[in-house]
Coordinates of C-alpha atoms and ligand atoms in Angstrom, one line a residue:
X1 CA 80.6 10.9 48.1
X2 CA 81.0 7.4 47.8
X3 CA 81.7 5.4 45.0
X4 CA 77.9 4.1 44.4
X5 CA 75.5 6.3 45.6
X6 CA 71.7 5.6 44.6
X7 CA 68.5 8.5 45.4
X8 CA 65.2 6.8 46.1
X9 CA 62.9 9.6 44.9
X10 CA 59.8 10.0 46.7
X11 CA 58.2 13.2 47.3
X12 CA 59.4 15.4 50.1
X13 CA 60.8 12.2 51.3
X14 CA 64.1 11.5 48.8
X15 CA 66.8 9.4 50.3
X16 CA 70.7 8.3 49.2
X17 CA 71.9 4.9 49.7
X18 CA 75.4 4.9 49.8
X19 CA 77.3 1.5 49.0
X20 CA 80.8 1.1 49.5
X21 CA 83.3 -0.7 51.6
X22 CA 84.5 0.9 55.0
X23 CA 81.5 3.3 55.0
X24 CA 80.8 2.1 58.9
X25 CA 84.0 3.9 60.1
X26 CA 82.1 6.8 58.0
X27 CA 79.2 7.1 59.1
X28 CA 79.4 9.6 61.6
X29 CA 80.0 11.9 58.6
X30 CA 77.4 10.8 56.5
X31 CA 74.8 10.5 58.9
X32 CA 75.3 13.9 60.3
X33 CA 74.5 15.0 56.4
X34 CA 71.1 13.4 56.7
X35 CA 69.4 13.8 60.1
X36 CA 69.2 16.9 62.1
X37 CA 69.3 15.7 65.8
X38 CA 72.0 15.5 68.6
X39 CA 70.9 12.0 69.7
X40 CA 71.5 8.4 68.1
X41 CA 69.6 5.6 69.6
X42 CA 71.3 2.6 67.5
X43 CA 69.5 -0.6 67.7
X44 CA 71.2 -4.0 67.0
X45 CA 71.7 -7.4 68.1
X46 CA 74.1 -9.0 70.4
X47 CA 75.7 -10.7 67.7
X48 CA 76.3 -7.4 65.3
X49 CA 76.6 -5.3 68.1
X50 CA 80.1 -7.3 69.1
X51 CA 81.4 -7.2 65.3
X52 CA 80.6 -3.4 64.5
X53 CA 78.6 -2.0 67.4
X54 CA 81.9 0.0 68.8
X55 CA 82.8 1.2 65.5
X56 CA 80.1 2.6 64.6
X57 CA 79.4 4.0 68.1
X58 CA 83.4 5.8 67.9
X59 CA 82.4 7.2 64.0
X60 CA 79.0 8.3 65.2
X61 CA 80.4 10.2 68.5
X62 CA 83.6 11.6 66.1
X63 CA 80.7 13.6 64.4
X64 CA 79.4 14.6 67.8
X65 CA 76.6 12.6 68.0
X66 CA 75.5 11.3 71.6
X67 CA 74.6 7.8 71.0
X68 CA 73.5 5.1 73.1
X69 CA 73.4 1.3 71.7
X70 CA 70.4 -1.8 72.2
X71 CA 71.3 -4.8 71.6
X72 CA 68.3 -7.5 71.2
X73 CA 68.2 -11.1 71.2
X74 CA 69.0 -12.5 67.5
X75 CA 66.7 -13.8 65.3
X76 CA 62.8 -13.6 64.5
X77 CA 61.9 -14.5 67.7
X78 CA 62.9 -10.7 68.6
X79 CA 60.4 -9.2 66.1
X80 CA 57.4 -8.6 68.3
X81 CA 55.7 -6.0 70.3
X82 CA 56.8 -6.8 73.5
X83 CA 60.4 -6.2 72.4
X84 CA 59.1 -2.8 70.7
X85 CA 58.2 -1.8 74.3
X86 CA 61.6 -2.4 75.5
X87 CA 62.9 -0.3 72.8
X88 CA 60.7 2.6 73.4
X89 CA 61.3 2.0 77.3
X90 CA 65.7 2.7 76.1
X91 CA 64.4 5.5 73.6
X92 CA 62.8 7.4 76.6
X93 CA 65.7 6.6 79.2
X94 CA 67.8 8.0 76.9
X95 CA 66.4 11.2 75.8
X96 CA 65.9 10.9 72.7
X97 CA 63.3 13.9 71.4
X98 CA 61.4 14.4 68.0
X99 CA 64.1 15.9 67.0
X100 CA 66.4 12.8 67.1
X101 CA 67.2 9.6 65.4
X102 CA 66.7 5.9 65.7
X103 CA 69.5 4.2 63.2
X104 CA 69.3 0.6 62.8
X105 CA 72.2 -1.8 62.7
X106 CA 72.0 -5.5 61.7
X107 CA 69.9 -7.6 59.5
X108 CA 66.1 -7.9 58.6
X109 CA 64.7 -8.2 62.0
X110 CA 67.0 -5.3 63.3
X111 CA 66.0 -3.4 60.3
X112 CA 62.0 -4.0 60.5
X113 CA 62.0 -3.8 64.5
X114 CA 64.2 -0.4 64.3
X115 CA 62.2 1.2 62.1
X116 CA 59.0 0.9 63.1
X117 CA 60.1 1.9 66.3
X118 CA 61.0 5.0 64.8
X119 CA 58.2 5.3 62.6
X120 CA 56.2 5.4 66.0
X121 CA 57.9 6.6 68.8
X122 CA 57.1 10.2 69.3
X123 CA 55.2 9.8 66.4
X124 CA 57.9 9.1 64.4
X125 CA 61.7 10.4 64.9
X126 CA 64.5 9.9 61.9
X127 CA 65.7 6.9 61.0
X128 CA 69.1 5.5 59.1
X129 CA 69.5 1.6 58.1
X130 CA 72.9 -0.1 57.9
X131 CA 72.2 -2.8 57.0
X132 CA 74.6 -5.7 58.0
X133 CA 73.7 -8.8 56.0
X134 CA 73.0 -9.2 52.0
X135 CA 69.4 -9.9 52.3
X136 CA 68.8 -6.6 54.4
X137 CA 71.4 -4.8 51.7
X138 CA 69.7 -5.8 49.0
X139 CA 66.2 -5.6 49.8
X140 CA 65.2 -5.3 53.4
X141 CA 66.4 -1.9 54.2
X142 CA 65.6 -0.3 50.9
X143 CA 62.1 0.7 50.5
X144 CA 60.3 1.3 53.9
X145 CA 58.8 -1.1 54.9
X146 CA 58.8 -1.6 58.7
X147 CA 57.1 -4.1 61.0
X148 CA 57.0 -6.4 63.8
X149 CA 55.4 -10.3 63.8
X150 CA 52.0 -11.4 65.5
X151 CA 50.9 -14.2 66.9
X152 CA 48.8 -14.2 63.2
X153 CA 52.0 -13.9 61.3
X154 CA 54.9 -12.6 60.3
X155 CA 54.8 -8.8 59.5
X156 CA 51.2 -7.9 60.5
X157 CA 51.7 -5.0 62.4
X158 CA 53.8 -2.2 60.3
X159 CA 54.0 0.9 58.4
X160 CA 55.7 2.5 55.5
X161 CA 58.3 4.5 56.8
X162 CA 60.6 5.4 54.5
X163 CA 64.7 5.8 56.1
X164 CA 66.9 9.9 55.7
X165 CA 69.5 7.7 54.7
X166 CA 70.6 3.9 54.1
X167 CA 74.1 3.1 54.5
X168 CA 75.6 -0.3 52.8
X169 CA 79.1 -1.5 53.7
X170 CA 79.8 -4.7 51.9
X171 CA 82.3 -5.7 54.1
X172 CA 80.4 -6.1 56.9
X173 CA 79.5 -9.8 54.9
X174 CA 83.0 -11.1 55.4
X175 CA 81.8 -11.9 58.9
X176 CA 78.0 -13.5 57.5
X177 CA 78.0 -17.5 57.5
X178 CA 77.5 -19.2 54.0
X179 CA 74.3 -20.0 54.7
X180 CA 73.2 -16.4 55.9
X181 CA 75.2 -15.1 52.4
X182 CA 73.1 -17.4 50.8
X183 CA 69.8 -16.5 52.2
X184 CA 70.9 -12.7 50.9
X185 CA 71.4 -14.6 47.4
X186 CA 67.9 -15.5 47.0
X187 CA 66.6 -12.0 46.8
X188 CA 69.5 -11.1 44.6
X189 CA 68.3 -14.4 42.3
X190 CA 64.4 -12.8 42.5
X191 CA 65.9 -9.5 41.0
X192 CA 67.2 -11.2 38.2
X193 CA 64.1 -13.6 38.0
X194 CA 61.5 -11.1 37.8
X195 CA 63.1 -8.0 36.1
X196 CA 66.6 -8.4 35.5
X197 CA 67.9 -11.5 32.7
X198 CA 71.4 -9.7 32.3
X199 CA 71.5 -10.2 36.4
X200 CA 71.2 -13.7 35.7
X201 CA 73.3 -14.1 33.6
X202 CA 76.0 -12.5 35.5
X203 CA 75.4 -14.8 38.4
X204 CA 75.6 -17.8 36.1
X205 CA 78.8 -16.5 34.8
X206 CA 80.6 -15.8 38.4
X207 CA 82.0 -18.8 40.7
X208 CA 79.6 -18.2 43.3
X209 CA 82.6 -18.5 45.9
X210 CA 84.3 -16.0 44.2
X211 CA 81.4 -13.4 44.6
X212 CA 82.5 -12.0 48.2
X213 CA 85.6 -10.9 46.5
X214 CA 84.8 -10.1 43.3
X215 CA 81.8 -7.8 41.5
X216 CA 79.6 -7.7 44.9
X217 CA 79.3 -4.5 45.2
X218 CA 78.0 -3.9 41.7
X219 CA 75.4 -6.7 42.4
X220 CA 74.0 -5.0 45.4
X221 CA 74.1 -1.7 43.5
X222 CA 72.0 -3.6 40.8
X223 CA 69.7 -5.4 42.8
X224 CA 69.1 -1.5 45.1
X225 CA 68.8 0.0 41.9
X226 CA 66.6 -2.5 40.5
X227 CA 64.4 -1.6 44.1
X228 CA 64.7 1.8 43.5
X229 CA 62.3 2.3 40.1
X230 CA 59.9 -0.4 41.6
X231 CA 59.2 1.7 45.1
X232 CA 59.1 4.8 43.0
X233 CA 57.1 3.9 41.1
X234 CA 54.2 2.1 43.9
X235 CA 56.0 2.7 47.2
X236 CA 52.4 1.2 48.8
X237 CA 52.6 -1.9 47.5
X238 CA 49.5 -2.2 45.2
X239 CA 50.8 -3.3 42.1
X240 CA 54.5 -3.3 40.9
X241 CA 56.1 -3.2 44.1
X242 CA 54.0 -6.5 44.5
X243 CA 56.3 -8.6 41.6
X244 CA 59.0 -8.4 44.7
X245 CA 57.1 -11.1 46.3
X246 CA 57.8 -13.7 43.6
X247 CA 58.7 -17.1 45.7
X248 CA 57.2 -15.7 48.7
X249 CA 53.5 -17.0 48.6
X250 CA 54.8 -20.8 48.6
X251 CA 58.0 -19.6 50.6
X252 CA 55.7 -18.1 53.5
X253 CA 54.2 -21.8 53.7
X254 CA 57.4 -23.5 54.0
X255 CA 58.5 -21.1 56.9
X256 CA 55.4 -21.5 58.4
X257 CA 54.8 -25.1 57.7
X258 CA 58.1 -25.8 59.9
X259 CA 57.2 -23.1 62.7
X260 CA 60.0 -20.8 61.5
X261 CA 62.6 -23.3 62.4
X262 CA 64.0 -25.4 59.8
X263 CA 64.2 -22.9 56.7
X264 CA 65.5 -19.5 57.0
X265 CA 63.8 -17.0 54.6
X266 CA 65.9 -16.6 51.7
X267 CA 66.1 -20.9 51.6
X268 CA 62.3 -21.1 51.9
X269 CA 61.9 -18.1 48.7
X270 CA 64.0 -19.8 46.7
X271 CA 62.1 -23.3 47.0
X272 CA 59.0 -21.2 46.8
X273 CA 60.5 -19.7 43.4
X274 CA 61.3 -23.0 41.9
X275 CA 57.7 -24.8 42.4
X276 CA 56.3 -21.7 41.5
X277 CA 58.1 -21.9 38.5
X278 CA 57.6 -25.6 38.0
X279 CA 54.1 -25.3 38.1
X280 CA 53.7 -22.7 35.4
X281 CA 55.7 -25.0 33.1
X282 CA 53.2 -28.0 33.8
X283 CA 50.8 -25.6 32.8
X284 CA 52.5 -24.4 29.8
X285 CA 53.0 -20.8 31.1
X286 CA 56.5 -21.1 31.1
X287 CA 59.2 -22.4 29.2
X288 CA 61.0 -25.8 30.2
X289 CA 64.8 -24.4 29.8
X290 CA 63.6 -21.2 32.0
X291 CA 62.3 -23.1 34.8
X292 CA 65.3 -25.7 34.8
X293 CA 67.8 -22.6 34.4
X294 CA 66.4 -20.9 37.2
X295 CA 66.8 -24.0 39.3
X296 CA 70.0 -25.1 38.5
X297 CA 70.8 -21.5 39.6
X298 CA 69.4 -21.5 43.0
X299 CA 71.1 -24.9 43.5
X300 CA 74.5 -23.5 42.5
X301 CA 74.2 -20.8 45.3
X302 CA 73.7 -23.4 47.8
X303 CA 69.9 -22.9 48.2
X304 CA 67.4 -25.6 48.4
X305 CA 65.3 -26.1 45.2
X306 CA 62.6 -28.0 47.0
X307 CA 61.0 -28.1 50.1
X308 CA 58.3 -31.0 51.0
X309 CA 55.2 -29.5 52.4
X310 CA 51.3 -31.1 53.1
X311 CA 48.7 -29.6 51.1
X312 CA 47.3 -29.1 54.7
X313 CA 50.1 -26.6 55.6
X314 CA 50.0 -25.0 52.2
X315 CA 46.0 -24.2 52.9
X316 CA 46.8 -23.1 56.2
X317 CA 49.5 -20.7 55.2
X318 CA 47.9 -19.8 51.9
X319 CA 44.5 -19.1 53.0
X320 CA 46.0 -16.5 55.5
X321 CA 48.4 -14.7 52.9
X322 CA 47.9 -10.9 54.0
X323 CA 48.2 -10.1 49.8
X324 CA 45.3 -12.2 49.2
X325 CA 42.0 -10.3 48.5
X326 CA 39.3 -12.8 49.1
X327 CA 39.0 -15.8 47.3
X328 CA 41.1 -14.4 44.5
X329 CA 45.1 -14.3 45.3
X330 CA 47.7 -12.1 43.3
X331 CA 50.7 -14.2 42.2
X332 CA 54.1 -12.9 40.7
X333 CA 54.4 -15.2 37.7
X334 CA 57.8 -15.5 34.8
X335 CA 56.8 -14.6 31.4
X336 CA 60.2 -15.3 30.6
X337 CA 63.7 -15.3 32.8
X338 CA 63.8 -11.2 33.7
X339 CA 60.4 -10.6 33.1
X340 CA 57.7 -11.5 36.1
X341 CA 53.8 -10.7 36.2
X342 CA 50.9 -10.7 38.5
X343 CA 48.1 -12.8 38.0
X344 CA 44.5 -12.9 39.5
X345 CA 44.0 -16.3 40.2
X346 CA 41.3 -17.9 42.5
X347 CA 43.2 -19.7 45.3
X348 CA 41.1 -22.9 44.5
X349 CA 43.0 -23.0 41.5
X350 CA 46.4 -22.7 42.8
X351 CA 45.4 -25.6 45.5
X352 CA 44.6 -27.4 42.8
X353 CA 48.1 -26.8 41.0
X354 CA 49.8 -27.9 44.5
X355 CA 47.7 -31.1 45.4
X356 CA 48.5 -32.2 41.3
X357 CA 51.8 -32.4 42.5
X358 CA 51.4 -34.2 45.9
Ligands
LIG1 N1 60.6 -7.0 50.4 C1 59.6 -6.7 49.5 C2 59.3 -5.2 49.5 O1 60.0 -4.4 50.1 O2 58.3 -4.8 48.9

């Protein structure tokens, strides 16, 4: 077994997530332990598929697996039906029966595309995440949530659809930019914002260039386990799972407000977790030293701490948020550093937080 192996425990549905570096050239093994078919359709994209696609295609067939690899376009642009049909147009060419597996290989998009294939072709088949950048290691592939984007918005088509097995190799982000690290760092920082102080204080600690090398594992161990007792605990989503979205209401705006182009996730949750906390201090919900420590984090892991955004595009993103339920919206808010909160809050009122600050 590997070093760090977590068990998500949902009913008749448990699942491992393995963490350890070199488990690609492993997983033929390990997937063979956790889904019962002959056939491997492995999606990916063109840019994963060239660092990792032929050994994980070698360690898959070693076990005997027949496996055939897709490779999409990168990026979010991928995330949409019409590039579901394509996959179920492979799935079919290829074989692949009820019986078989779907195992998805890359980042978010990857992640989300590939599994909600699998959650609905032949009415669902197995599926395996290895995920292949921090922000799909951390949080991304753990959990099962699946989806693919709309002209709406991002992630309105989807299902739960929980993986047989999730398989994190940490070394596969020797290869990820420092900006795509860093966008995996935001969602580590939200851990440690909204459940986790000692997490925080770790990161604090740690020369952030240092991190690759040194304790990374255990961080993504922390911030799966940390996952683990929230989707236990509301695997749908209507309560604690929902403290995961802390930065993400404002953070949806600022991806929205520049069409998806300028700020990549992670960049836009971590501006989204500073105003958010920003604004609480103005109104004495939080603590000055908290909000400023929080910041200077972000900015020390090379994420912006600020975004500029019209009240216009805040409205216009805002008023669609699929978590909002009528004129009320639910926002994750810091008691304290480690300790988040969700708050009914009428969305009037959080316009008129913003437009305060304008
Ligand atoms: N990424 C947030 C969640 O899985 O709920």
């Amino acid at each position: 077994m590997p070093l760090k192996t977590l068990t998500i425990d949902l009913p008749g549905r448990a699942y491992d997530i393995l963490i350890e570096r070199g488990l690609l050239q492993q997983a033929g093994r390990l997937v063979r332990e956790a889904v019962r078919g002959e056939r491997i359709a492995v999606v990916t994209d063109y840019h994963v598929e060239a660092l990792y696609g032929s050994i994980l295609k070698d360690a898959l067939e070693g076990a005997g697996f027949l496996v055939s690899i897709t490779a999409i376009l990168p990026g979010e642009e991928s995330k949409t039906v019409s590039t579901l049909e394509k996959l179920y147009d492979a799935f079919m060419d290829f074989g692949l029966t009820r019986s078989d597996a779907v195992l998805a290989l890359g980042g978010g998009v990857v992640g989300d595309l590939a599994g909600f294939a699998a959650a609905t072709i032949l009415r669902g088949v197995d599926f395996v995440q290895v995920p292949t950048t921090l922000l799909a290691q951390v949080d991304s592939s753990v959990g099962g949530k699946v989806a693919v984007d709309l002209k709406a918005g991002k992630n309105l088509a989807g299902a739960f659809y929980q993986p047989r097995l999730v398989l994190i190799d940490p070394g596969c982000l020797q290869t990820l930019s420092g900006r795509i690290f860093a966008d995996g760092m935001a969602e580590v920082i939200k851990y440690g914002a909204i459940l986790d102080k000692a997490l925080l204080e770790r990161l604090s600690a740690q020369e952030p260039a240092s991190l690759l090398r040194d304790g990374l594992e255990q961080v993504i161990y922390r911030c799966c386990d940390l996952k683990r007792q929230v989707v236990e605990e509301d695997e749908r989503d209507n309560r604690r799972r929902m403290l995961l979205n802390f930065g993400h209401t404002l953070g949806h705006a600022y991806e929205a407000a520049y069409q998806y182009r300028s700020y990549i996730h992670g960049e836009a949750v971590a501006a989204g977790m500073c105003k958010m906390a920003d604004l609480q201090q103005k109104h004495g919900l939080l603590a000055k030293e908290e909000s400023l420590s929080l910041r200077s984090l972000i900015a020390r892991y090379g994420l912006p701490t600020r975004i500029p955004c019209s009240m216009e595009a805040y409205e216009a993103a805002i008023g669609l948020d699929k978590k909002g339920r009528g004129q009320e919206i639910s926002l994750v808010l810091l008691r304290r550093l480690g300790e988040a909160y969700l708050q009914e809050m009428p969305r009037r009122q959080l316009f008129d937080w913003l437009r305060e600050e304008e």
